[in-house]
Each structure stands twice: as structure tokens, then as C-alpha cells.
Amino acid sequence: MKQFLTFVQKEFYHVLRDRKTLLILFGMPMVQILIFGFALTNEVKNTKLMIVDHAKDLASAQLTAQIEASRYFEIEKSVSDHRQIEASFKEGSVKVVLVFPLHFYESLLHENKSQVQIIADASDPNTATTLINYLNAIIQDYATELKNPLSIPYQIIPETKMLYNPQLKGAHNFVPGVMALVLMLVCVMMTAVSIVREKETGTMEVLLVSPFKPILVILSKAIPYLLLSLVNVISILLVSVFVLDLPVKGSIFLLFAESTLFIITCLTLGIFISIKTSSQQVAMLISLMGMLLPTILFSGFMFPIENMPIPLQIISNIIPAKWFYIIVKAIMIKGLSFAGIWKETLILLGITIFLLIVSLKSFKIRLA
Amino acid sequence: MQPVIVSQLKKTYGKEKSVAVNNISFSVNRGELFGLIGPDGAGKTSVFRMLTTLLIPDGGSATVEGFDIVKDYSAIRNTVGYMPGKFSLYPDLTIQENIHFFATIFNTSIEENYYLIKDIYVQLERFKNRRAGKLSGGMKQKLALCCALIHKPTVLFLDEPTTGVDPVSRKEFWEMLRRLKESNITIVVSTPYMDEASLCDRIALIQNGSLLSIDAPQQITAAYPDILFAIRAGSMPLLLRSLGKYPKIKSAYAFGEYAHASFNDAAIQSEEIHHYLKGEGFNDIAVKKTEPTIEDCFIHLLKN
Amino acid sequence: MKEVVIKTEALTKRFGDFVAANAISFEVYKGEIFGFLGANGAGKTTAMRMLCGLSIPTSGKASIAGFDVFRQPELIKKNIGYMSQRFSLYEDLTVGENITFFGGIYGLSDKQLRQKKDDLVTNLGLQNEVNKLVASLPLGWKQKLAFSVAVLHDPKIVFLDEPTGGVDPLTRRQFWDLIYEAAERGVTIFVTTHYMDEAEYCHRISIMVDGKIEALDTPSNLKKIYNTGSMNDVFYQLARKAKRSD
């Protein structure tokens, strides 16, 4: 056990003394998440909003005034023609349209509820979601402000319509996506490179000709990266919660458990690469081209999988990051419990066990 | 029992089955300093890697401390010390950390076997917080030796420990090995430097995967068949050219300041050679009989 | 009067406050075999790099083949050959391809190249190996080939950095035969080695200690000065005084 701990300690020395590695390890996740996050928080001030007022009554006028008073929106113009909406969207001069139906105020007074329609340009899904959330908030505020003599609250039910990207692919997606990406990069590449480095420097020879079990060499390489990756998960979550205002809806504990599983998947992949290669460059290249690229392409984080040709959709099923991405999204955004993600977890577990078996089988206790 | 016994060991590489080690056999006695002497590519490293269980031979067998190199690899790994040809320490760890790491990996501590490495360690001690990557070639070798010794191996394998190291550090390194012998550690060492052969108890000369000769260095030089002359006269290339034309010449080659030459006439005397060279127009001629060195023997064996 | 092809005056290279080469001054003559010795870290590599135009000196003067190291490093590179133990030839190219490549780099014409290639191959007895990969040659042959390629463009000076490390004693001597031949053609040989018997083959040798040239003379004079019978001893007496290591 002491041997093992000394080995792990040595690995920490390696990591902590290599500034470049450290920078990649901790700088990259922050940079990535802030870049994506910046795209999200930008543009929500003074967004151009178009009002189509079929009602032209007291309520629609008051609500329009309230929206105009907020710092988020700038009312572009009021039109009554639907074709003009389409044109404005295409021009890009308008991001959101709010449509008041005929008899808006009347139905509010008589039926206690009324509808409005919100149409948003969802080609930038992050911004669209934010805008809709803000608009909704203003509308609900107005509804509560209206005094109702019967003390039954008025309800304004917005009907939301997304143009161009109806499923809102991408919204809130980047945090789970960056998590998958960062873990993939850190665990696969760093582990592979650090093991292969021992081969290159010749220290692997000395370690093999020692009583220390060769398999422990590999395991003790994995431990530090497991810990460092968990630190990365924590820092990503902290940034997303406190800087980007993206709360974790589901169980934090579950999220960590699933992350650990995915980290182990990645470490196994890294170990497998290191067994099969003997130079740091090759290990790095395989990690980048063979692992990172598929993660970006097939996890569903950048490009919607549903839109891909069937063969690619099938390929995407063997990409561990895809499953992890679905899991994290489910926990963070939808707030699902384990019952909602057990299938994906099982698949991820299966992939991990398979990789582990393959790695152990191909692991050599000798050179060449 | 002899700590290292090698019998008909063979190793081939690649699809073409190019032979790196070709049926070699030798054994090493307890407490001996045994040298495997030969140029790069002769097969020294392959032999070392097979004996340290890193490679499986394609033929033959070998035992280290009675353990079979294939079947009992883990027992061998518990007993031997190994210093590969490449610098094999962690450049980003300090001297102290490297030694501590290897001591722990081998289930021991620096204190436990300090007496073994004391001589070497005192030379490193003032740099103990310096990273291994920042040490000179000679210091790196010393540190690597410390790390290979720290678990008190009974057999120590040193693969080209002095390659690329300057003559001063080489000399110091061999002095350390001589002192280690006193601790009754069997040492198997390889080197491409012929002049280091005489520092071993016994040597095996190796070329192209085959052993040319195995014996004590004195025995090998004693077995040199010809009388060897050391000749100095004018410039070396001119001298060698003249000697090459001499009818009785058997071989002539440069050997430092002198040319070493042997002749087909066992009774030939210095005067006769002197006379010939004078006739060739050389001045300031020196001819004397000389004792062959291991390098002379190696050249002789290579030529036959 | 001997023609001077390398001349340095107080040539110095600093890395921060570390003086790798400290005011070295010497001359090397045309056709001379000049041995450049020193312990690891004495500053040999640094000095050699400056002479090859690969590294700009901090101060001092040096002219190589008549060109100034500060102002004309490109002209220097055209007029020298270089061979080191670590990198010599492309292992994954054939013997012929290597010759063509290096000849091409130095701007030999096709006709010259063909002629030189034939000469070289015949000279080394490599007729059957022209189309074989360099990787498949024995080390000794590689080194001989590398040397021949380094002098292919008839450089005035050829720099050899430990050219015979690890080579067997017979091949080592054949290698030196090539060196002698080149020197007789008037090529200046600047060579570093760890073999002290090879130091004896040089016309003159310098020994560097801690960035300075501590001794420079013919091998026999050095042995007289240090009152010993072997170069090994001369080297040992000088190098053990070294305070620093690399």
C-alpha cells in the first residue's frame, strides 16, 4: 500500500511541476466554459422586439408599456401583418415577436385568462431561451399586478413558438457538453501521455523490473487524474451556477457519481491508448483525433444527432460522451433522478467494462 | 550455484526475423564483475532485457539466481537491480525524490540499505534538492546507480552505464563498481568501450549477436596469437600505407599514438621493421614489442 | 605560412549569468585534424554551435572559412559539413535517396550529384546497398556513409560531433581512414570524441574545462607538458579540476 501511495504522490509531483499540463488541466475548462457562457449572456440587453397588436385595448397597451420600460427590450415597431414578421426575422432586425389576439383584455376580464403568442428566433437557442424567460417574467408580473375584484388571479397564457430551431438544440447544452469534452481531454490524453512518457524515458523498464505489480503502475497513474478531473467537475459546476446562473436542478450527488463513472471510462480509454502506443506524440494525436473529435461530433453537443445520416447515428451510440452528455443534461437541466437515466448509465457502464477488459487483456508485463 | 546461467539464448526481431542474439551461452560467478563488451547493435541490450525478464527469448534458456527468466519473472524482478541504457529516472523529480521513490517501489527505505549507496550518495548529497533533469551526465549515472542499488539486489545489471559519459566520470564510475563488488553483489555490465574491459573480472566479447570469446581479460590477451609491435614514425596514414606494402605484414592499424602491427614471421625483430621504414623515408622511428590489449584482441577476432 | 580556416578571438557565449563558452581563442589550419575535447558540460557543444553558425556569440570574434559568424552565418553553413552521432541520415530513406537529398540541399547539379554518388558508393563498397533503407545498415556503415555525405559538397571544414560513439574498433579505424583521406584533400576536420586513442590521431587537440580552453597543442607536446605517457592521463589531470557540470 505504501508503494502505491508513493507512486500516486510521484504522479502528483509530475502534474504539479509541469506548468503547461497544469494550464491545460485547469485553465482550459474555465476558458471553454466562459467562452460558451459569454455567448449566452451577451445580447440580452435592448433586444429588438416586435409587437403585433390585434387587440389594441387597454391591457395590450399597458403590457406593451411595461415591456418597453424594461432594459431588456426595445420595441421595434408595431405591425399587423404576419408576413412582415417573417421578413423582419430573416433580416435579423427582430429577435422576438409578441402577438396579442383580438379581445385580449375582454377575455381576461370575462374568462380570467387570455393568451399571447411569443415567437422567437431560435437559431441562437441560448439567447432565445433567455429572451423568452425574461418576456414571460414581465407578462406574469403584469398579470399579478392587474387587480381582480373576484380575487381569482388573472392568467395570461403565453404560447411560445420557436422559429428555425424548434427543439431548442443547444440551449443550456454547453455546460454538459464542455464537461464531457474536458473530461475526455484531461483523462484520455493526460493519462495516455503520462504512461507513454515512462516508456519513452526508460523508467517503465525499471518499473517493470521491480516487485511493483505492473498493473499497479497503470492504476496509480489513473488515480491522480481521477481526482483532478473531479476537481474540474466541481469548478465547472461552480462557474455555471455562480457565473452563468445555470442551476443544477437534479441531485448533485447523482451528478458526481455519474461523472466519476464517465471519468473511469475515459481513464480506461487513456490506458488502452498508452498500451498500444510508444511515443508521446502518437498518444497525443490518437487522443485528439480519435477521441476528442468524435466527442465533439457525435455527442450531440455541437451537432444534433437526429439530423445525421443513419450510419452516423449508429456510430454515435458507441461514443461514451454521447451517453454522458444525455445523463448530465437530464440531471442538470431536467432535474431527473436515477430512474430517468438508468438506461444510459447502464450503457456507459457496459462500454467501460468492455474497455477495461480489452485494456487488461492487451496489457503486457514485458517490453514489446 | 552461479547467479546467472545463459544457455543457447536467441532473440529475433520483426517479420524478417533478423537475429539480434544468436545462440549465446555464458555464466557468471557469484560476486563477479562480468562485462559484455561489444559495439552498438551487437545485441548487448537484447541480452540484458531477456535476463531482466523484459523480453522473452525465441530460443534457449537462462536463469538468474536459479529462477527461469520466462516462468519465474516475478521472482527475478524481486531480486535483481537494473539500470537500462537510457537515462531512466524522472527528470522532474529531485535526487532525493527519485531515490525515495525507487526505494519505496522496491519495498525498502533509503535508511535500510544506506550503507550500500553511501559512497555514491555523499557525492550527490549537496545537490539532493536539484531535479534529476538538471544533472550532468556523470551525476545522472551515479543517481541511476543509487536507484538500482537501493533495494540491495544480489545481481545488478548495468546496460552501458558509461556510454556518452566523459572519461573522468567513466573512471569514477568504474571505481564505484569495484567497491560494490566488496559487498558481494554480482555485477553484469555492458560497454562499447574496449578499455573498460580490463576492469572486469571476466568478459564476453560480443559482435553481431554472437560471442567471440569469454574469459578473464588477461586470458584473452594472453591468447593473442601473434607478436604485436607498436610502431611510431611520421604521420599515421603514411606509416600505415608503408606497413601495408611490407611483404611480411599480417595486420596494421592505428592505436592511439602508435600503429599496432603483426607479421607473418614469428621471428621478426624490431630492427628489421626499423630498417624497412627507414628505407621508406621515415625519420624519428620507434618500434617496440607491446602487449596486446582487449581492443587488439577484438580487432583480431573481428578479422577472422 | 599555413592557411587559417577557423579563427576565434575571445569568443564568448552567455546564457543569463552562465558563461557557457568563456573567451575562447584559437586557430585551425587548412587540412588539419583538430580534436576538440572536454568533459560533459565543459562547453564543447556551445562552442561548436557558434562555429557552425547555429548560435550567435555573445561577444568576441570568429571567422569560419573566411566568413564572419555574426554577419555571414548563411555563407558559413554553405562551406561547412556537419555530422553528429545523434542525427546523421534519414533511416527511412535508402542510401541513394539520402545521398541525393543531402546533395540537393547543398545545391549540387544533377551531373555533379550523379558523379559524386557513384564515387561515394564505389569508395565505400556500397554497390549492393544503394537501394536499401539506411535503417537496415550496420551502425558502422551508417557512420561512414554519414561522413561521406557530410563532405559530399566539398566543404572547407567538416564538424564531427562524437562521430564514432559506440562503433566497433575495426569500423572506428576505417572511419578514421576516411577522415585522413579528407584531410589530405585539404578538408579541415574539427572533431569531438570521448575516445582518448582517437585524440592521438588528431594533429592538434584542445581541451575545454569549465568553458575555457585549458590546453591546446599536439598530442605529443601535451603529454610532455603534463609529464605522462597517455592522453587519457592528460585529460584526467585537466578535467578533474572542473568545478561545474551540465
Coordinates of C-alpha atoms in Angstrom, one line a residue, chain A residues 158-361:
Chain A
P158 CA -48.2 32.7 -23.4
E159 CA -48.0 30.3 -26.3
T160 CA -44.3 30.1 -27.3
K161 CA -43.2 29.3 -30.8
M162 CA -39.6 28.8 -31.8
L163 CA -38.7 29.6 -35.3
Y164 CA -35.8 27.8 -37.1
N165 CA -34.8 25.6 -34.3
P166 CA -38.0 24.3 -32.6
Q167 CA -36.4 21.9 -30.2
L168 CA -34.0 24.5 -28.9
K169 CA -31.0 22.3 -29.5
G170 CA -28.1 23.8 -27.8
A171 CA -29.8 25.7 -25.1
H172 CA -28.1 25.0 -21.8
N173 CA -26.3 22.3 -23.6
F174 CA -22.9 23.7 -23.4
V175 CA -22.3 23.0 -19.7
P176 CA -22.9 19.3 -20.1
G177 CA -21.0 19.4 -23.4
V178 CA -18.0 21.2 -22.0
M179 CA -18.0 18.8 -19.1
A180 CA -17.9 15.8 -21.5
L181 CA -15.2 17.5 -23.6
V182 CA -13.0 18.5 -20.7
L183 CA -13.1 15.1 -19.0
M184 CA -12.4 13.4 -22.3
L185 CA -9.4 15.6 -22.9
V186 CA -8.0 15.5 -19.4
C187 CA -8.5 11.9 -18.7
V188 CA -7.8 10.3 -22.0
M189 CA -4.9 12.4 -23.2
M190 CA -3.2 13.1 -19.9
T191 CA -3.3 9.5 -18.8
A192 CA -2.1 8.2 -22.1
V193 CA 0.7 10.7 -22.4
S194 CA 1.9 10.2 -18.8
I195 CA 2.1 6.4 -19.2
V196 CA 3.8 6.6 -22.6
R197 CA 6.2 9.2 -21.2
E198 CA 7.5 6.5 -18.8
K199 CA 8.1 4.2 -21.8
E200 CA 10.0 7.0 -23.6
T201 CA 12.2 7.9 -20.7
G202 CA 13.0 4.3 -20.0
T203 CA 11.6 4.4 -16.4
M204 CA 9.0 1.9 -17.5
E205 CA 11.8 -0.7 -17.9
V206 CA 13.0 -0.1 -14.4
L207 CA 9.5 -0.2 -13.0
L208 CA 8.8 -3.5 -14.8
V209 CA 11.9 -5.0 -13.4
S210 CA 10.8 -4.2 -9.9
P211 CA 8.5 -6.1 -7.5
F212 CA 5.8 -3.5 -8.0
K213 CA 2.9 -5.1 -9.9
P214 CA 2.9 -3.7 -13.5
I215 CA -0.9 -3.3 -13.3
L216 CA -0.5 -1.1 -10.3
V217 CA 1.8 1.2 -12.3
I218 CA -1.2 1.8 -14.6
L219 CA -3.7 2.1 -11.8
S220 CA -1.6 4.5 -9.8
K221 CA -1.3 6.7 -12.9
A222 CA -5.1 6.8 -13.1
I223 CA -5.8 7.9 -9.5
P224 CA -4.4 11.4 -9.7
Y225 CA -6.2 12.1 -12.9
L226 CA -9.4 10.8 -11.4
L227 CA -9.0 13.3 -8.5
L228 CA -8.0 16.2 -10.7
S229 CA -10.9 15.5 -13.0
L230 CA -13.3 15.6 -10.1
V231 CA -11.8 19.0 -9.2
N232 CA -12.5 20.0 -12.7
V233 CA -16.2 18.9 -12.5
I234 CA -16.5 20.9 -9.3
S235 CA -15.0 24.0 -10.9
I236 CA -17.2 23.8 -14.0
L237 CA -20.3 23.5 -11.9
L238 CA -19.3 26.4 -9.7
V239 CA -18.8 28.6 -12.7
S240 CA -22.0 27.5 -14.3
V241 CA -24.0 28.1 -11.1
F242 CA -22.5 31.3 -9.9
V243 CA -21.2 33.0 -13.0
L244 CA -23.6 31.8 -15.6
D245 CA -26.7 31.4 -13.4
L246 CA -27.3 27.8 -14.6
P247 CA -28.5 25.9 -11.6
V248 CA -28.2 22.1 -11.1
K249 CA -31.8 21.0 -10.9
G250 CA -31.2 17.4 -10.0
S251 CA -29.2 15.7 -7.4
I252 CA -25.6 16.9 -7.1
F253 CA -24.6 13.6 -5.6
L254 CA -26.0 11.7 -8.6
L255 CA -24.2 14.1 -10.9
F256 CA -20.9 13.3 -9.2
A257 CA -21.5 9.6 -9.3
E258 CA -22.2 9.7 -13.0
S259 CA -19.2 11.9 -13.6
T260 CA -17.0 9.5 -11.8
L261 CA -18.2 6.7 -14.0
F262 CA -17.5 8.7 -17.1
I263 CA -14.1 9.7 -15.8
I264 CA -13.3 6.0 -15.3
T265 CA -14.5 5.3 -18.9
C266 CA -12.1 8.0 -20.1
L267 CA -9.2 6.8 -18.0
T268 CA -9.6 3.3 -19.3
L269 CA -9.5 4.7 -22.8
G270 CA -6.4 6.6 -22.0
I271 CA -4.8 3.4 -20.6
F272 CA -5.8 1.5 -23.6
I273 CA -4.1 4.1 -25.9
S274 CA -1.0 4.1 -23.8
I275 CA -0.7 0.3 -24.0
K276 CA -0.9 0.4 -27.8
T277 CA 1.5 3.3 -28.4
S278 CA 5.1 4.0 -27.5
S279 CA 5.6 7.7 -28.2
Q280 CA 4.0 10.7 -26.6
Q281 CA 3.2 12.4 -29.9
V282 CA 1.3 9.4 -31.2
A283 CA -0.6 9.1 -28.0
M284 CA -1.5 12.7 -28.1
L285 CA -2.5 12.5 -31.8
I286 CA -4.7 9.5 -31.2
S287 CA -6.3 11.1 -28.2
L288 CA -7.1 14.2 -30.1
M289 CA -8.1 12.8 -33.4
G290 CA -9.5 9.5 -32.2
M291 CA -11.2 10.7 -29.1
L292 CA -11.8 14.4 -28.9
L293 CA -13.1 14.8 -32.4
P294 CA -15.8 12.1 -32.1
T295 CA -16.8 13.6 -28.8
I296 CA -17.4 16.9 -30.4
L297 CA -19.1 15.5 -33.5
F298 CA -21.1 12.7 -32.0
S299 CA -22.1 13.6 -28.5
G300 CA -24.9 15.8 -29.7
F301 CA -23.4 18.8 -28.0
M302 CA -22.4 20.7 -31.2
F303 CA -24.4 19.0 -33.8
P304 CA -27.9 17.4 -33.3
I305 CA -27.6 13.7 -33.8
E306 CA -31.2 13.4 -35.2
N307 CA -30.2 15.3 -38.2
M308 CA -27.3 13.0 -39.1
P309 CA -27.4 10.2 -41.6
I310 CA -28.4 6.9 -40.1
P311 CA -24.9 5.3 -40.2
L312 CA -23.5 8.2 -38.3
Q313 CA -26.4 8.0 -35.8
I314 CA -25.5 4.4 -35.2
I315 CA -21.8 5.2 -34.8
S316 CA -22.7 7.9 -32.2
N317 CA -24.0 5.1 -30.0
I318 CA -20.5 3.8 -29.2
I319 CA -19.3 7.3 -28.2
P320 CA -19.3 7.3 -24.4
A321 CA -19.5 11.1 -24.4
K322 CA -22.9 10.9 -26.0
W323 CA -24.4 9.0 -23.1
F324 CA -22.7 11.1 -20.5
Y325 CA -24.0 14.2 -22.2
I326 CA -27.5 12.9 -22.1
I327 CA -27.1 11.9 -18.4
V328 CA -25.7 15.3 -17.4
K329 CA -28.4 17.2 -19.3
A330 CA -31.1 15.1 -17.7
I331 CA -29.7 15.7 -14.2
M332 CA -28.7 19.4 -14.5
I333 CA -31.4 20.8 -16.7
K334 CA -34.4 18.4 -16.5
G335 CA -33.7 17.5 -12.8
L336 CA -34.3 13.9 -13.4
S337 CA -33.5 11.2 -10.8
F338 CA -31.6 8.0 -11.4
A339 CA -34.9 6.3 -12.6
G340 CA -34.8 8.6 -15.6
I341 CA -31.2 7.8 -16.6
W342 CA -30.6 4.2 -15.6
K343 CA -30.6 3.1 -19.2
E344 CA -27.9 5.5 -20.3
T345 CA -25.9 4.7 -17.1
L346 CA -26.1 1.0 -17.9
I347 CA -24.8 1.6 -21.4
L348 CA -21.9 3.7 -20.2
L349 CA -21.1 1.1 -17.6
G350 CA -21.1 -1.5 -20.3
I351 CA -18.7 0.4 -22.5
T352 CA -16.4 1.0 -19.5
I353 CA -16.3 -2.7 -18.6
F354 CA -15.7 -3.6 -22.2
L355 CA -12.8 -1.2 -22.5
L356 CA -11.4 -2.3 -19.2
I357 CA -11.4 -5.9 -20.2
V358 CA -9.8 -5.1 -23.6
S359 CA -7.1 -3.0 -21.8
L360 CA -6.3 -5.6 -19.3
K361 CA -6.1 -8.3 -22.0

